[in-house]
Short mmCIF file of C-alpha atoms in Angstrom, two decimals:
data_model
loop_
_atom_site.label_atom_id
_atom_site.label_comp_id
_atom_site.label_asym_id
_atom_site.label_seq_id
_atom_site.Cartn_x
_atom_site.Cartn_y
_atom_site.Cartn_z
CA UNK A 1 13.74 33.21 -66.90
CA UNK A 2 12.36 36.76 -66.86
CA UNK A 3 8.72 36.77 -67.88
CA UNK A 4 8.86 40.13 -69.65
CA UNK A 5 11.68 39.41 -72.08
CA UNK A 6 12.39 35.64 -71.97
CA UNK A 7 16.01 36.13 -70.90
CA UNK A 8 17.82 33.88 -68.47
CA UNK A 9 18.00 35.41 -65.00
CA UNK A 10 19.09 32.61 -62.69
CA UNK A 11 20.37 29.04 -62.54
CA UNK A 12 19.53 26.83 -59.57
CA UNK A 13 22.32 24.67 -58.14
CA UNK A 14 20.91 21.21 -57.43
CA UNK A 15 22.68 18.09 -56.13
CA UNK A 16 22.54 14.81 -58.04
CA UNK A 17 24.02 11.53 -56.82
CA UNK A 18 24.29 8.58 -59.17
CA UNK A 19 24.15 5.70 -56.71
CA UNK A 20 25.80 2.47 -57.95
CA UNK A 21 22.72 0.40 -57.01
CA UNK A 22 19.76 2.81 -56.94
CA UNK A 23 20.70 5.00 -59.85
CA UNK A 24 20.21 8.82 -59.81
CA UNK A 25 18.95 10.12 -56.46
CA UNK A 26 17.07 13.46 -56.32
CA UNK A 27 18.51 16.37 -54.36
CA UNK A 28 15.87 16.14 -51.61
CA UNK A 29 16.93 12.56 -50.78
CA UNK A 30 20.62 13.48 -50.88
CA UNK A 31 20.00 16.27 -48.38
CA UNK A 32 18.01 13.99 -46.07
CA UNK A 33 20.80 11.41 -46.09
CA UNK A 34 23.45 14.08 -45.47
CA UNK A 35 21.49 15.46 -42.51
CA UNK A 36 20.95 12.00 -41.07
CA UNK A 37 24.63 11.18 -41.17
CA UNK A 38 25.97 14.55 -40.02
CA UNK A 39 27.38 15.56 -43.42
CA UNK A 40 25.17 18.53 -44.17
CA UNK A 41 27.62 21.24 -43.07
CA UNK A 42 30.40 19.86 -45.26
CA UNK A 43 28.09 19.18 -48.19
CA UNK A 44 26.45 22.59 -47.93
CA UNK A 45 29.86 24.26 -47.89
CA UNK A 46 30.89 22.34 -50.99
CA UNK A 47 27.71 23.28 -52.89
CA UNK A 48 28.12 26.95 -51.97
CA UNK A 49 31.78 26.94 -53.03
CA UNK A 50 30.97 25.24 -56.35
CA UNK A 51 28.06 27.57 -57.07
CA UNK A 52 30.15 30.68 -56.45
CA UNK A 53 33.05 29.26 -58.45
CA UNK A 54 30.72 28.60 -61.41
CA UNK A 55 29.13 32.02 -61.07
CA UNK A 56 32.59 33.60 -61.20
CA UNK A 57 33.32 31.67 -64.37
CA UNK A 58 30.08 32.81 -66.01
CA UNK A 59 30.69 36.37 -64.87
CA UNK A 60 34.16 36.30 -66.47
CA UNK A 61 32.52 35.06 -69.68
CA UNK A 62 30.39 38.21 -69.77
CA UNK A 63 27.20 37.10 -68.03
CA UNK A 64 27.32 39.72 -65.31
CA UNK A 65 23.58 39.78 -64.70
CA UNK A 66 23.09 36.06 -64.09
CA UNK A 67 22.32 34.83 -60.58
CA UNK A 68 22.91 31.40 -59.09
CA UNK A 69 20.51 30.15 -56.43
CA UNK A 70 21.54 27.77 -53.67
CA UNK A 71 19.06 25.95 -51.45
CA UNK A 72 19.71 26.12 -47.69
CA UNK A 73 18.48 23.40 -45.38
CA UNK A 74 17.03 23.99 -41.93
CA UNK A 75 20.23 22.53 -40.47
CA UNK A 76 22.38 25.06 -42.33
CA UNK A 77 20.16 27.92 -41.16
CA UNK A 78 20.77 26.83 -37.59
CA UNK A 79 24.53 27.27 -37.94
CA UNK A 80 25.82 30.49 -36.30
CA UNK A 81 28.66 30.52 -38.81
CA UNK A 82 26.41 30.60 -41.91
CA UNK A 83 26.64 34.34 -42.66
CA UNK A 84 30.44 34.30 -42.26
CA UNK A 85 30.68 31.27 -44.53
CA UNK A 86 28.63 32.99 -47.24
CA UNK A 87 30.67 36.20 -46.88
CA UNK A 88 33.98 34.37 -47.22
CA UNK A 89 32.77 32.46 -50.29
CA UNK A 90 31.74 35.70 -52.01
CA UNK A 91 35.04 37.36 -51.15
CA UNK A 92 37.13 34.41 -52.31
CA UNK A 93 35.41 34.49 -55.70
CA UNK A 94 35.24 38.30 -55.89
CA UNK A 95 31.50 38.26 -56.45
CA UNK A 96 28.86 40.92 -55.90
CA UNK A 97 26.58 39.64 -53.16
CA UNK A 98 23.46 40.39 -55.23
CA UNK A 99 24.39 37.66 -57.73
CA UNK A 100 23.89 34.96 -55.12
CA UNK A 101 20.33 33.94 -54.31
CA UNK A 102 19.69 31.77 -51.24
CA UNK A 103 16.49 29.73 -51.32
CA UNK A 104 14.80 28.70 -48.05
CA UNK A 105 11.61 26.68 -47.90
CA UNK A 106 8.62 28.48 -46.44
CA UNK A 107 8.46 26.67 -43.09
CA UNK A 108 12.20 27.02 -42.37
CA UNK A 109 12.07 30.69 -43.36
CA UNK A 110 9.27 31.41 -40.89
CA UNK A 111 11.19 29.81 -38.04
CA UNK A 112 14.52 31.41 -38.98
CA UNK A 113 13.06 34.87 -39.65
CA UNK A 114 10.61 35.17 -36.81
CA UNK A 115 12.86 37.46 -34.79
CA UNK A 116 15.39 40.10 -35.73
CA UNK A 117 18.30 39.87 -35.62
CA UNK A 118 18.35 36.30 -36.87
CA UNK A 119 20.05 34.12 -39.49
CA UNK A 120 17.97 35.49 -42.40
CA UNK A 121 18.62 39.08 -41.35
CA UNK A 122 22.34 38.39 -41.09
CA UNK A 123 22.33 36.98 -44.63
CA UNK A 124 20.23 39.88 -45.96
CA UNK A 125 22.73 42.32 -44.43
CA UNK A 126 25.39 40.84 -46.74
CA UNK A 127 23.37 41.93 -49.76
CA UNK A 128 22.55 38.45 -51.07
CA UNK A 129 19.08 37.72 -52.40
CA UNK A 130 16.76 35.63 -50.24
CA UNK A 131 13.93 33.67 -51.82
CA UNK A 132 11.09 31.96 -49.99
CA UNK A 133 10.79 28.64 -51.83
CA UNK A 134 7.49 26.81 -52.50
CA UNK A 135 5.49 29.66 -50.99
CA UNK A 136 1.91 28.65 -50.34
CA UNK A 137 2.74 25.06 -49.49
CA UNK A 138 3.74 25.75 -45.88
CA UNK A 139 2.33 27.66 -42.96
CA UNK A 140 3.52 31.27 -43.39
CA UNK A 141 0.93 33.89 -42.49
CA UNK A 142 0.74 37.33 -44.06
CA UNK A 143 2.24 39.05 -41.01
CA UNK A 144 5.08 36.54 -40.92
CA UNK A 145 5.77 37.08 -44.61
CA UNK A 146 5.98 40.82 -44.06
CA UNK A 147 8.65 40.36 -41.41
CA UNK A 148 10.90 38.16 -43.55
CA UNK A 149 13.86 39.93 -45.20
CA UNK A 150 13.16 38.28 -48.56
CA UNK A 151 13.53 39.75 -52.03
CA UNK A 152 11.62 37.00 -53.89
CA UNK A 153 8.90 34.44 -53.32
CA UNK A 154 8.79 31.31 -55.44
CA UNK A 155 5.25 30.03 -55.69
CA UNK A 156 4.50 26.39 -54.98
CA UNK A 157 3.80 24.43 -58.20
CA UNK A 158 0.30 23.72 -56.85
CA UNK A 159 -0.60 27.30 -57.79
CA UNK A 160 0.37 26.73 -61.42
CA UNK A 161 -0.72 23.21 -62.28
CA UNK A 162 -4.54 23.68 -61.99
CA UNK A 163 -4.70 27.03 -63.76
CA UNK A 164 -6.49 25.65 -66.79
CA UNK A 165 -9.22 23.95 -64.74
CA UNK A 166 -10.93 26.61 -62.60
CA UNK A 167 -11.17 30.42 -62.69
CA UNK A 168 -10.83 30.44 -58.89
CA UNK A 169 -7.23 29.20 -59.17
CA UNK A 170 -6.28 32.08 -61.41
CA UNK A 171 -7.95 34.52 -58.99
CA UNK A 172 -5.98 33.06 -56.08
CA UNK A 173 -2.68 33.21 -57.96
CA UNK A 174 -3.33 36.81 -59.02
CA UNK A 175 -3.99 37.74 -55.36
CA UNK A 176 -0.71 36.16 -54.21
CA UNK A 177 1.24 37.92 -57.00
CA UNK A 178 -0.32 41.26 -55.96
CA UNK A 179 0.60 40.55 -52.33
CA UNK A 180 4.20 39.79 -53.23
CA UNK A 181 4.54 42.96 -55.27
CA UNK A 182 2.92 45.00 -52.49
CA UNK A 183 5.68 43.74 -50.18
CA UNK A 184 8.28 44.81 -52.76
CA UNK A 185 9.19 41.21 -53.66
CA UNK A 186 9.69 39.63 -57.05
CA UNK A 187 7.36 36.69 -57.67
CA UNK A 188 8.48 33.52 -59.41
CA UNK A 189 6.22 30.73 -60.68
CA UNK A 190 7.50 27.16 -60.39
CA UNK A 191 6.31 24.01 -62.09
CA UNK A 192 5.45 25.41 -65.53
CA UNK A 193 5.07 22.32 -67.71
CA UNK A 194 3.30 23.56 -70.84
CA UNK A 195 2.86 26.73 -72.93
CA UNK A 196 -0.66 27.44 -71.66
CA UNK A 197 0.51 27.51 -68.05
CA UNK A 198 3.28 29.88 -69.08
CA UNK A 199 0.81 32.22 -70.77
CA UNK A 200 -1.41 32.19 -67.69
CA UNK A 201 1.34 33.11 -65.20
CA UNK A 202 2.71 35.78 -67.49
CA UNK A 203 -0.73 37.36 -67.81
CA UNK A 204 -1.18 37.22 -64.02
CA UNK A 205 2.00 39.23 -63.44
CA UNK A 206 4.65 36.74 -62.34
CA UNK A 207 8.15 38.13 -62.76
CA UNK A 208 10.15 34.89 -63.19
CA UNK A 209 9.30 31.54 -64.72
CA UNK A 210 10.63 28.09 -63.83
CA UNK A 211 9.76 24.59 -64.94
CA UNK A 212 10.41 21.98 -67.60
CA UNK A 213 8.64 24.09 -70.24
CA UNK A 214 11.23 26.79 -69.57
CA UNK A 215 14.33 24.64 -69.26
CA UNK A 216 15.32 21.17 -68.12
CA UNK A 217 18.18 20.26 -65.76
CA UNK A 218 21.56 20.69 -67.36
CA UNK A 219 25.22 20.61 -66.40
CA UNK A 220 27.12 23.90 -66.19
CA UNK A 221 28.69 23.16 -69.57
CA UNK A 222 25.31 22.44 -71.18
CA UNK A 223 23.80 25.53 -69.58
CA UNK A 224 26.36 27.89 -71.09
CA UNK A 225 25.95 26.26 -74.51
CA UNK A 226 22.16 26.61 -74.33
CA UNK A 227 21.94 30.12 -72.95
CA UNK A 228 25.35 31.72 -73.29
CA UNK A 229 24.50 33.53 -76.52
CA UNK A 230 21.09 34.83 -75.37
#
């Protein structure tokens, strides 16, 4: 959600697996299992295809400014065919590249974007958005962040959750937001769980908001019913 007007800006595509014995499994565990059993390439391709197909459907329904974000694993980033795969998926669905946002966790982004040309630079050349996920929870330095071809940083929830407890936390968050803007990146705040946290991150200059206070997980059909008329 955009902080300045409260409008939907992006939906994140997340995997869910309802295991017959263990019940719903979170996306992080599904990815770990897929990587362990050599299924990540096929699963990643399916997620990308489904995300672009859904985005095409929403675009046809008039939501031409919505983005869909897809998380990329370290294994996917290591594939030399990744940029071609993303290009083909966009072409098959006749989508503007800017409507697809690829999220990479901070540590993987540092390794993949350390040198140019590299996988992140090849993706950025397509025109897709690149977001550094959970920024602040990994080991990216300021010089490394400057070299990454990213258009957005998504702050680790640890920046948001203690905001009501200490003034120092607000000062730190404000500094990171200023840094992101100085590098010409949008800054998103994750993990917003209550209205006071939302007020804090809005006042500190975050561009996008994410968390259960903003919106809970929903199917594509539920999402369009909830936000399609906004």
